[in-house]
Backbone as ProteinMPNN parsed JSONL, in Angstrom:
{"seq_chain_A": "XXXXXXXXXXXXXXXXXXXXXXXXXXXXXXXXXXXXXXXXXXXXXXXXXXXXXXXXXXXXXXXXXXXXXXXXXXXXXXXXXXXXXXXXXXXXXXXXXXXXXXXXXXXXXXXXXXXXXXXXXXXXXXXXXXXXXXXXXXXXXXXXXXXXX", "coords_chain_A": {"N_chain_A": [[118.884, 171.858, 225.715], [119.198, 174.432, 228.039], [121.788, 174.878, 230.409], [121.646, 175.396, 233.966], [122.88, 178.418, 235.448], [125.921, 179.381, 237.211], [125.598, 179.675, 240.665], [125.644, 182.698, 242.39], [127.187, 183.76, 245.304], [125.629, 185.625, 247.936], [126.966, 186.948, 249.928], [130.123, 187.589, 249.715], [133.173, 185.95, 250.702], [135.65, 187.1, 250.506], [137.401, 189.821, 248.998], [139.188, 191.299, 246.331], [141.117, 193.602, 244.358], [142.515, 194.226, 241.162], [144.41, 195.471, 238.337], [143.809, 194.729, 234.864], [146.239, 193.468, 232.805], [147.99, 194.504, 229.805], [149.096, 192.302, 228.608], [147.241, 190.382, 229.208], [145.231, 190.642, 227.427], [144.053, 190.162, 224.08], [144.443, 191.228, 220.783], [142.825, 191.608, 217.636], [141.855, 191.523, 214.174], [138.735, 190.805, 213.053], [137.051, 188.349, 210.921], [135.045, 189.78, 209.706], [136.127, 192.23, 209.602], [136.116, 193.819, 211.835], [137.749, 195.373, 214.602], [138.952, 193.917, 217.502], [139.726, 193.791, 220.973], [140.362, 192.227, 223.809], [140.203, 190.538, 227.046], [141.243, 187.217, 226.971], [139.886, 183.851, 227.094], [141.706, 181.996, 228.241], [143.374, 183.68, 229.65], [141.623, 184.799, 231.467], [141.285, 182.663, 233.167], [143.817, 182.677, 234.367], [143.695, 185.155, 235.722], [141.625, 184.668, 237.543], [142.825, 182.635, 238.978], [144.929, 184.094, 240.133], [143.454, 185.756, 241.849], [142.523, 183.782, 243.592], [144.964, 182.936, 244.728], [145.648, 185.307, 246.122], [143.498, 185.449, 247.886], [143.957, 183.06, 249.403], [146.447, 183.74, 250.564], [145.588, 185.799, 252.208], [144.38, 184.398, 254.222], [146.421, 183.152, 255.415], [147.2, 180.878, 254.186], [148.286, 178.726, 251.437], [148.392, 177.387, 248.086], [149.848, 175.11, 248.405], [149.649, 174.517, 251.02], [147.004, 174.373, 252.715], [145.677, 174.867, 255.605], [147.319, 172.778, 256.468], [147.023, 170.863, 254.491], [146.985, 169.715, 251.013], [145.783, 170.557, 247.671], [143.924, 169.502, 244.736], [142.76, 170.35, 241.47], [140.091, 169.37, 239.861], [138.113, 170.344, 238.196], [136.929, 173.187, 236.455], [134.771, 175.807, 235.685], [133.726, 178.508, 233.647], [131.681, 181.303, 233.248], [131.286, 183.696, 230.904], [130.383, 187.032, 230.979], [130.636, 189.692, 230.22], [132.611, 191.791, 228.142], [136.073, 192.354, 228.754], [138.64, 194.7, 228.989], [142.126, 195.553, 228.492], [143.73, 197.366, 231.09], [141.449, 197.893, 232.558], [140.201, 197.832, 235.891], [139.527, 195.112, 237.812], [137.29, 193.778, 240.223], [137.519, 191.073, 242.293], [135.506, 188.723, 243.733], [135.662, 186.259, 246.09], [134.6, 183.121, 247.174], [134.498, 180.347, 249.216], [132.465, 177.467, 249.112], [129.741, 175.069, 249.413], [130.718, 172.74, 250.826], [132.011, 169.479, 251.01], [132.885, 166.17, 252.171], [135.527, 165.818, 251.297], [135.997, 167.857, 249.56], [135.374, 171.143, 248.101], [133.572, 173.891, 246.62], [134.782, 176.682, 244.864], [133.715, 179.81, 244.368], [134.138, 182.407, 242.161], [133.706, 185.729, 241.401], [134.063, 188.091, 238.921], [134.087, 191.486, 238.771], [133.387, 194.442, 236.942], [134.434, 197.924, 236.97], [132.07, 199.421, 236.993], [130.347, 197.807, 238.308], [129.221, 195.809, 236.821], [128.947, 192.373, 236.019], [131.682, 190.609, 234.897], [132.69, 188.029, 234.636], [131.958, 184.753, 235.915], [133.124, 182.197, 237.925], [133.372, 178.742, 238.734], [135.167, 176.664, 240.664], [136.15, 173.441, 241.365], [137.587, 172.024, 244.146], [139.645, 169.571, 245.509], [140.822, 168.024, 248.388], [144.031, 166.623, 248.836], [146.476, 164.114, 249.329], [149.632, 164.148, 248.368], [151.815, 162.495, 248.79], [150.807, 159.953, 249.586], [149.097, 159.65, 247.505], [146.246, 159.999, 247.528], [142.864, 161.049, 248.172], [141.898, 163.304, 250.797], [140.302, 164.344, 253.873], [138.539, 167.49, 254.078], [140.273, 170.018, 255.733], [139.332, 170.691, 259.022], [139.743, 173.264, 260.356], [139.849, 175.031, 258.148], [137.385, 174.559, 256.885], [135.579, 175.332, 258.922], [136.007, 178.071, 259.021], [134.625, 179.054, 256.829], [132.239, 177.709, 256.321], [128.755, 177.937, 256.399], [126.614, 178.416, 259.219]], "CA_chain_A": [[118.388, 172.43, 226.945], [120.2, 175.29, 228.666], [122.21, 174.504, 231.76], [121.521, 176.501, 234.916], [124.136, 179.127, 235.654], [126.617, 179.263, 238.493], [124.969, 180.487, 241.709], [126.546, 183.708, 242.942], [126.94, 183.989, 246.733], [125.193, 186.987, 248.269], [127.945, 187.541, 250.843], [131.446, 187.032, 249.41], [134.092, 185.776, 251.832], [136.873, 187.877, 250.297], [137.379, 190.664, 247.811], [140.453, 191.929, 245.967], [141.073, 194.319, 243.078], [143.767, 194.471, 240.46], [144.192, 195.841, 236.937], [144.051, 193.783, 233.782], [147.439, 193.87, 232.065], [147.897, 194.408, 228.344], [149.448, 190.919, 228.26], [146.064, 189.541, 229.431], [144.284, 190.878, 226.333], [144.507, 189.824, 222.729], [143.836, 192.082, 219.764], [142.759, 190.986, 216.311], [140.84, 191.98, 213.235], [137.875, 189.648, 212.783], [136.759, 188.061, 209.517], [134.166, 190.84, 209.192], [136.887, 193.475, 209.556], [136.029, 194.552, 213.1], [138.909, 195.264, 215.485], [138.591, 193.568, 218.877], [140.835, 193.656, 221.92], [139.776, 191.919, 225.112], [140.8, 189.431, 227.791], [140.915, 185.921, 226.393], [139.421, 182.867, 228.076], [142.818, 181.401, 228.99], [143.902, 184.669, 230.584], [140.665, 184.945, 232.568], [141.647, 181.595, 234.112], [144.978, 183.16, 235.129], [143.249, 186.218, 236.628], [140.87, 184.007, 238.617], [143.84, 181.944, 239.772], [145.616, 185.123, 240.923], [142.538, 186.131, 242.93], [142.548, 182.663, 244.542], [146.236, 183.035, 245.457], [145.555, 186.445, 247.045], [142.567, 185.004, 248.92], [144.644, 182.119, 250.296], [147.454, 184.484, 251.333], [144.887, 186.579, 253.24], [144.001, 183.484, 255.306], [147.644, 182.518, 255.906], [147.349, 179.609, 253.481], [148.763, 178.744, 250.055], [147.928, 176.18, 247.397], [150.65, 173.972, 248.873], [149.395, 174.276, 252.437], [145.741, 174.916, 253.203], [145.456, 174.28, 256.931], [148.082, 171.542, 256.573], [146.72, 169.928, 253.396], [147.148, 170.151, 249.628], [144.581, 170.45, 246.841], [143.968, 169.318, 243.292], [141.633, 171.019, 240.817], [139.618, 168.5, 238.785], [137.121, 170.963, 237.319], [136.692, 174.627, 236.525], [133.904, 176.314, 234.626], [133.633, 179.966, 233.656], [130.65, 181.941, 232.437], [131.687, 185.047, 230.527], [129.186, 187.869, 230.941], [130.91, 191.002, 229.648], [133.967, 191.967, 227.623], [137.026, 193.039, 229.636], [139.758, 195.239, 228.218], [143.358, 195.884, 229.219], [143.663, 198.616, 231.836], [140.319, 197.905, 233.486], [140.444, 197.263, 237.216], [138.472, 194.173, 238.168], [137.124, 193.344, 241.604], [137.273, 189.633, 242.35], [134.881, 188.247, 244.962], [136.031, 184.847, 246.215], [133.822, 182.492, 248.242], [134.431, 178.888, 249.324], [131.089, 177.071, 249.392], [129.359, 173.692, 249.078], [131.714, 171.827, 251.394], [131.746, 168.053, 251.152], [133.864, 165.548, 253.066], [136.888, 165.944, 250.771], [136.059, 168.889, 248.531], [134.512, 172.311, 248.178], [133.532, 174.714, 245.418], [135.245, 178.056, 245.021], [133.018, 180.681, 243.427], [134.843, 183.667, 241.957], [132.969, 186.665, 240.559], [134.878, 189.218, 238.461], [133.224, 192.643, 238.54], [133.989, 195.622, 236.335], [134.339, 199.12, 237.81], [130.685, 199.892, 237.075], [129.568, 196.791, 239.015], [128.765, 194.783, 235.888], [129.661, 191.1, 236.129], [132.479, 190.265, 233.717], [132.781, 186.565, 234.574], [131.7, 183.986, 237.134], [133.812, 180.907, 237.828], [133.206, 177.732, 239.786], [136.304, 175.752, 240.672], [136.021, 172.343, 242.326], [138.879, 171.721, 244.757], [139.653, 168.349, 246.315], [142.022, 167.907, 249.225], [144.777, 165.486, 248.307], [147.785, 163.791, 249.904], [150.499, 163.808, 247.231], [152.713, 161.398, 249.159], [150.055, 158.695, 249.534], [148.296, 159.664, 246.27], [144.835, 159.748, 247.826], [142.106, 162.188, 248.67], [141.809, 163.397, 252.257], [139.206, 165.185, 254.353], [138.72, 168.936, 254.153], [140.733, 170.366, 257.079], [138.276, 171.323, 259.823], [139.929, 174.708, 260.56], [139.487, 175.735, 256.913], [135.941, 174.398, 256.704], [134.871, 176.124, 259.939], [136.133, 179.497, 258.686], [133.777, 179.482, 255.718], [130.972, 176.99, 256.227], [127.653, 178.631, 257.065], [125.841, 177.778, 260.275]], "C_chain_A": [[119.506, 173.226, 227.606], [120.519, 174.804, 230.074], [121.976, 175.677, 232.705], [122.883, 177.14, 235.143], [124.738, 178.852, 237.022], [125.93, 180.189, 239.488], [125.996, 181.426, 242.322], [126.208, 183.925, 244.41], [126.54, 185.444, 247.001], [126.178, 187.703, 249.18], [129.321, 186.938, 250.573], [132.326, 186.965, 250.649], [135.292, 186.705, 251.737], [136.735, 188.666, 249.008], [138.758, 191.264, 247.586], [140.286, 192.602, 244.614], [142.46, 194.348, 242.477], [143.478, 194.749, 238.987], [144.48, 194.69, 235.979], [145.242, 194.305, 232.98], [147.188, 193.787, 230.556], [148.219, 192.989, 227.882], [148.263, 189.964, 228.443], [145.046, 189.649, 228.294], [144.903, 190.464, 225.002], [143.737, 190.705, 221.752], [143.863, 191.369, 218.423], [141.737, 191.714, 215.457], [140.039, 190.739, 212.846], [137.661, 189.458, 211.284], [135.881, 189.141, 208.894], [134.863, 192.191, 209.139], [136.828, 194.297, 210.828], [137.293, 194.32, 213.927], [138.407, 194.949, 216.887], [139.858, 193.453, 219.719], [140.226, 193.434, 223.292], [140.513, 190.746, 225.769], [140.317, 188.122, 227.177], [140.521, 184.935, 227.493], [140.572, 182.302, 228.892], [143.423, 182.389, 229.983], [142.923, 184.971, 231.711], [140.92, 183.856, 233.609], [142.821, 182.05, 234.978], [144.589, 184.251, 236.116], [142.478, 185.633, 237.812], [141.825, 183.262, 239.546], [144.602, 182.926, 240.666], [144.749, 185.567, 242.097], [142.495, 185.041, 244.0], [143.825, 182.693, 245.373], [146.197, 184.15, 246.497], [144.615, 186.104, 248.196], [143.262, 184.078, 249.916], [145.688, 182.827, 251.154], [146.791, 185.281, 252.455], [144.473, 185.718, 254.428], [145.221, 182.808, 255.935], [147.92, 181.18, 255.25], [148.013, 179.821, 252.124], [148.242, 177.48, 249.389], [148.658, 174.935, 247.881], [150.416, 173.662, 250.343], [148.131, 175.023, 252.859], [145.427, 174.187, 254.494], [146.114, 172.907, 257.044], [147.845, 170.526, 255.467], [146.974, 170.564, 252.036], [145.839, 169.976, 248.872], [144.93, 170.018, 245.422], [142.708, 169.977, 242.734], [141.159, 170.146, 239.652], [138.677, 169.184, 237.794], [137.052, 172.46, 237.559], [135.769, 174.997, 235.377], [133.791, 177.823, 234.784], [132.491, 180.39, 232.746], [131.117, 183.368, 232.166], [130.431, 185.88, 230.314], [129.406, 189.184, 230.2], [132.366, 191.089, 229.221], [134.822, 192.769, 228.605], [138.224, 193.461, 228.801], [140.957, 195.513, 229.116], [143.202, 197.249, 229.881], [142.484, 198.702, 232.788], [140.749, 197.303, 234.816], [139.248, 196.382, 237.551], [138.478, 193.917, 239.664], [136.772, 191.868, 241.558], [136.707, 189.29, 243.72], [135.065, 186.735, 245.009], [135.286, 184.246, 247.405], [133.922, 180.972, 248.181], [133.006, 178.491, 249.737], [130.905, 175.58, 249.098], [130.399, 172.669, 249.56], [131.185, 170.403, 251.456], [132.763, 167.482, 252.125], [135.298, 165.8, 252.62], [137.052, 167.091, 249.783], [135.203, 170.095, 248.888], [134.533, 173.002, 246.819], [134.051, 176.096, 245.775], [134.546, 178.875, 243.946], [133.784, 182.0, 243.369], [134.036, 184.505, 240.981], [133.908, 187.808, 240.211], [133.934, 190.352, 238.083], [134.013, 193.779, 237.904], [133.779, 196.818, 237.268], [132.933, 199.652, 237.978], [129.763, 198.895, 237.782], [129.04, 195.679, 238.128], [129.6, 193.509, 236.054], [130.372, 190.816, 234.809], [132.53, 188.754, 233.529], [132.449, 185.975, 235.938], [132.35, 182.621, 236.934], [133.459, 180.023, 239.013], [134.358, 176.751, 239.626], [136.054, 174.699, 241.738], [137.421, 172.02, 242.828], [138.734, 170.51, 245.661], [140.944, 168.318, 247.114], [142.695, 166.574, 248.936], [146.117, 165.346, 249.009], [148.675, 163.313, 248.757], [151.439, 162.648, 247.541], [152.008, 160.05, 249.011], [149.168, 158.577, 248.293], [146.834, 159.309, 246.524], [144.17, 161.022, 248.322], [142.032, 162.123, 250.193], [140.667, 164.346, 252.619], [139.569, 166.666, 254.285], [139.193, 169.258, 255.569], [139.647, 171.145, 257.839], [138.505, 172.816, 260.047], [139.533, 175.533, 259.329], [137.977, 175.713, 256.712], [135.164, 175.297, 257.662], [134.924, 177.616, 259.645], [135.061, 179.952, 257.711], [132.423, 178.806, 255.627], [129.904, 177.722, 257.026], [127.03, 177.743, 258.128], [126.434, 176.593, 260.849]], "O_chain_A": [[120.634, 172.745, 227.718], [119.638, 174.378, 230.822], [122.093, 176.832, 232.295], [123.915, 176.476, 235.04], [124.143, 178.183, 237.867], [125.703, 181.361, 239.189], [127.081, 181.003, 242.722], [125.065, 184.242, 244.737], [127.051, 186.368, 246.368], [126.22, 188.933, 249.203], [129.658, 185.895, 251.133], [132.236, 187.816, 251.535], [135.888, 187.062, 252.753], [136.06, 188.253, 248.066], [139.421, 191.687, 248.533], [139.423, 192.222, 243.822], [143.457, 194.478, 243.187], [142.453, 194.328, 238.452], [145.288, 193.805, 236.261], [145.243, 195.451, 232.532], [146.284, 193.085, 230.102], [147.677, 192.524, 226.879], [148.273, 188.859, 227.899], [144.115, 188.848, 228.206], [146.124, 190.428, 224.845], [142.528, 190.896, 221.888], [144.795, 190.626, 218.114], [140.871, 192.428, 215.963], [140.596, 189.75, 212.371], [138.044, 190.308, 210.481], [135.96, 189.39, 207.691], [134.281, 193.18, 208.692], [137.43, 195.368, 210.897], [137.838, 193.217, 213.95], [137.53, 195.642, 217.403], [140.918, 193.065, 219.227], [139.641, 194.349, 223.873], [141.324, 190.064, 225.143], [139.129, 187.951, 226.902], [140.791, 185.163, 228.672], [140.444, 182.14, 230.105], [143.925, 181.99, 231.033], [143.342, 185.359, 232.802], [140.785, 184.104, 234.807], [142.819, 181.83, 236.189], [145.1, 184.275, 237.235], [142.663, 186.062, 238.951], [141.643, 183.265, 240.764], [144.887, 182.621, 241.824], [145.246, 185.736, 243.21], [142.437, 185.348, 245.19], [143.779, 182.498, 246.588], [146.657, 183.966, 247.624], [144.899, 186.429, 249.349], [143.17, 184.281, 251.127], [145.802, 182.544, 252.346], [147.366, 185.424, 253.535], [144.24, 186.238, 255.519], [145.092, 182.002, 256.857], [148.779, 180.427, 255.708], [148.268, 180.954, 251.716], [147.707, 176.599, 250.062], [148.134, 173.826, 247.775], [150.92, 172.665, 250.859], [148.195, 176.169, 253.304], [144.971, 173.044, 254.486], [145.551, 171.987, 257.636], [148.413, 169.434, 255.503], [147.154, 171.776, 251.919], [144.907, 169.336, 249.358], [146.068, 170.149, 244.971], [141.714, 170.139, 243.442], [141.755, 170.176, 238.575], [138.459, 168.683, 236.691], [137.107, 172.936, 238.693], [135.959, 174.559, 234.243], [133.764, 178.348, 235.897], [132.353, 179.901, 231.625], [131.319, 184.149, 233.095], [129.531, 185.492, 229.569], [128.471, 189.731, 229.617], [133.247, 190.523, 229.869], [134.355, 193.736, 229.208], [138.754, 192.681, 228.009], [140.825, 195.682, 230.328], [142.617, 198.168, 229.307], [142.507, 199.496, 233.728], [141.56, 196.378, 234.858], [138.106, 196.842, 237.571], [139.534, 193.847, 240.292], [135.837, 191.464, 240.867], [137.345, 189.534, 244.744], [134.672, 186.022, 244.086], [135.33, 184.788, 248.51], [133.482, 180.365, 247.205], [132.417, 179.118, 250.618], [131.814, 174.921, 248.594], [130.886, 171.846, 248.785], [130.062, 170.157, 251.897], [133.434, 168.234, 252.831], [136.188, 165.977, 253.453], [138.134, 167.278, 249.226], [134.422, 170.072, 249.839], [135.394, 172.734, 245.981], [133.785, 176.61, 246.861], [134.761, 178.658, 242.754], [134.043, 182.627, 244.396], [133.72, 184.062, 239.877], [134.489, 188.428, 241.102], [133.092, 190.207, 237.197], [135.156, 194.044, 238.275], [133.03, 196.728, 238.241], [132.624, 200.271, 238.996], [128.552, 199.103, 237.852], [128.471, 194.707, 238.625], [130.819, 193.575, 236.21], [129.752, 190.785, 233.747], [132.426, 188.256, 232.409], [132.635, 186.614, 236.973], [132.153, 181.971, 235.907], [133.274, 180.494, 240.135], [134.502, 176.097, 238.593], [135.776, 175.032, 242.89], [138.332, 171.774, 242.038], [137.815, 170.435, 246.477], [142.025, 168.558, 246.578], [142.039, 165.54, 248.808], [146.808, 166.334, 249.255], [148.495, 162.211, 248.238], [151.817, 161.901, 246.639], [152.537, 159.124, 248.395], [148.559, 157.533, 248.056], [146.256, 158.455, 245.852], [144.822, 161.939, 248.821], [142.094, 161.051, 250.794], [140.141, 165.059, 251.764], [140.732, 167.047, 254.416], [138.567, 168.808, 256.528], [139.119, 172.138, 257.338], [137.551, 173.586, 259.942], [138.949, 176.608, 259.462], [137.37, 176.738, 256.404], [134.202, 175.951, 257.259], [133.993, 178.348, 259.98], [134.631, 181.105, 257.755], [131.542, 179.292, 254.917], [130.118, 178.082, 258.184], [126.927, 176.525, 257.983], [125.853, 175.985, 261.749]]}, "name": "protein", "num_of_chains": 1, "seq": "XXXXXXXXXXXXXXXXXXXXXXXXXXXXXXXXXXXXXXXXXXXXXXXXXXXXXXXXXXXXXXXXXXXXXXXXXXXXXXXXXXXXXXXXXXXXXXXXXXXXXXXXXXXXXXXXXXXXXXXXXXXXXXXXXXXXXXXXXXXXXXXXXXXXX"}
């Protein structure tokens, strides 16, 4: 049975663009003799992570201090929709959503220049106190910035 896909927010909270580096792509000749060169799955994770870093910087936060708290990432899933090549400029739409008491989902959509979706990622982030080694509540200032209604 097919799993439902990641829901894409209609109104992204943040958008950034940057080019795909040649180091993000891998080239090879396949068993059938075809030449391929595209962004690999592990490098798409790095690109999505970069978009998250830029998003946090735009809010005055960082991974080490989101409104006074830290995070851990227990889960990330990516749906690849279209091949991406080195030199393409991708637009990353980043949206915090689905806030719980101690966690939220971060939806990141990577769009190609023609508007085609290249990838959609859902990252689960949990707020965590590294000193006490326990989960903590989502900081209210962060939650209020992005939680609807």
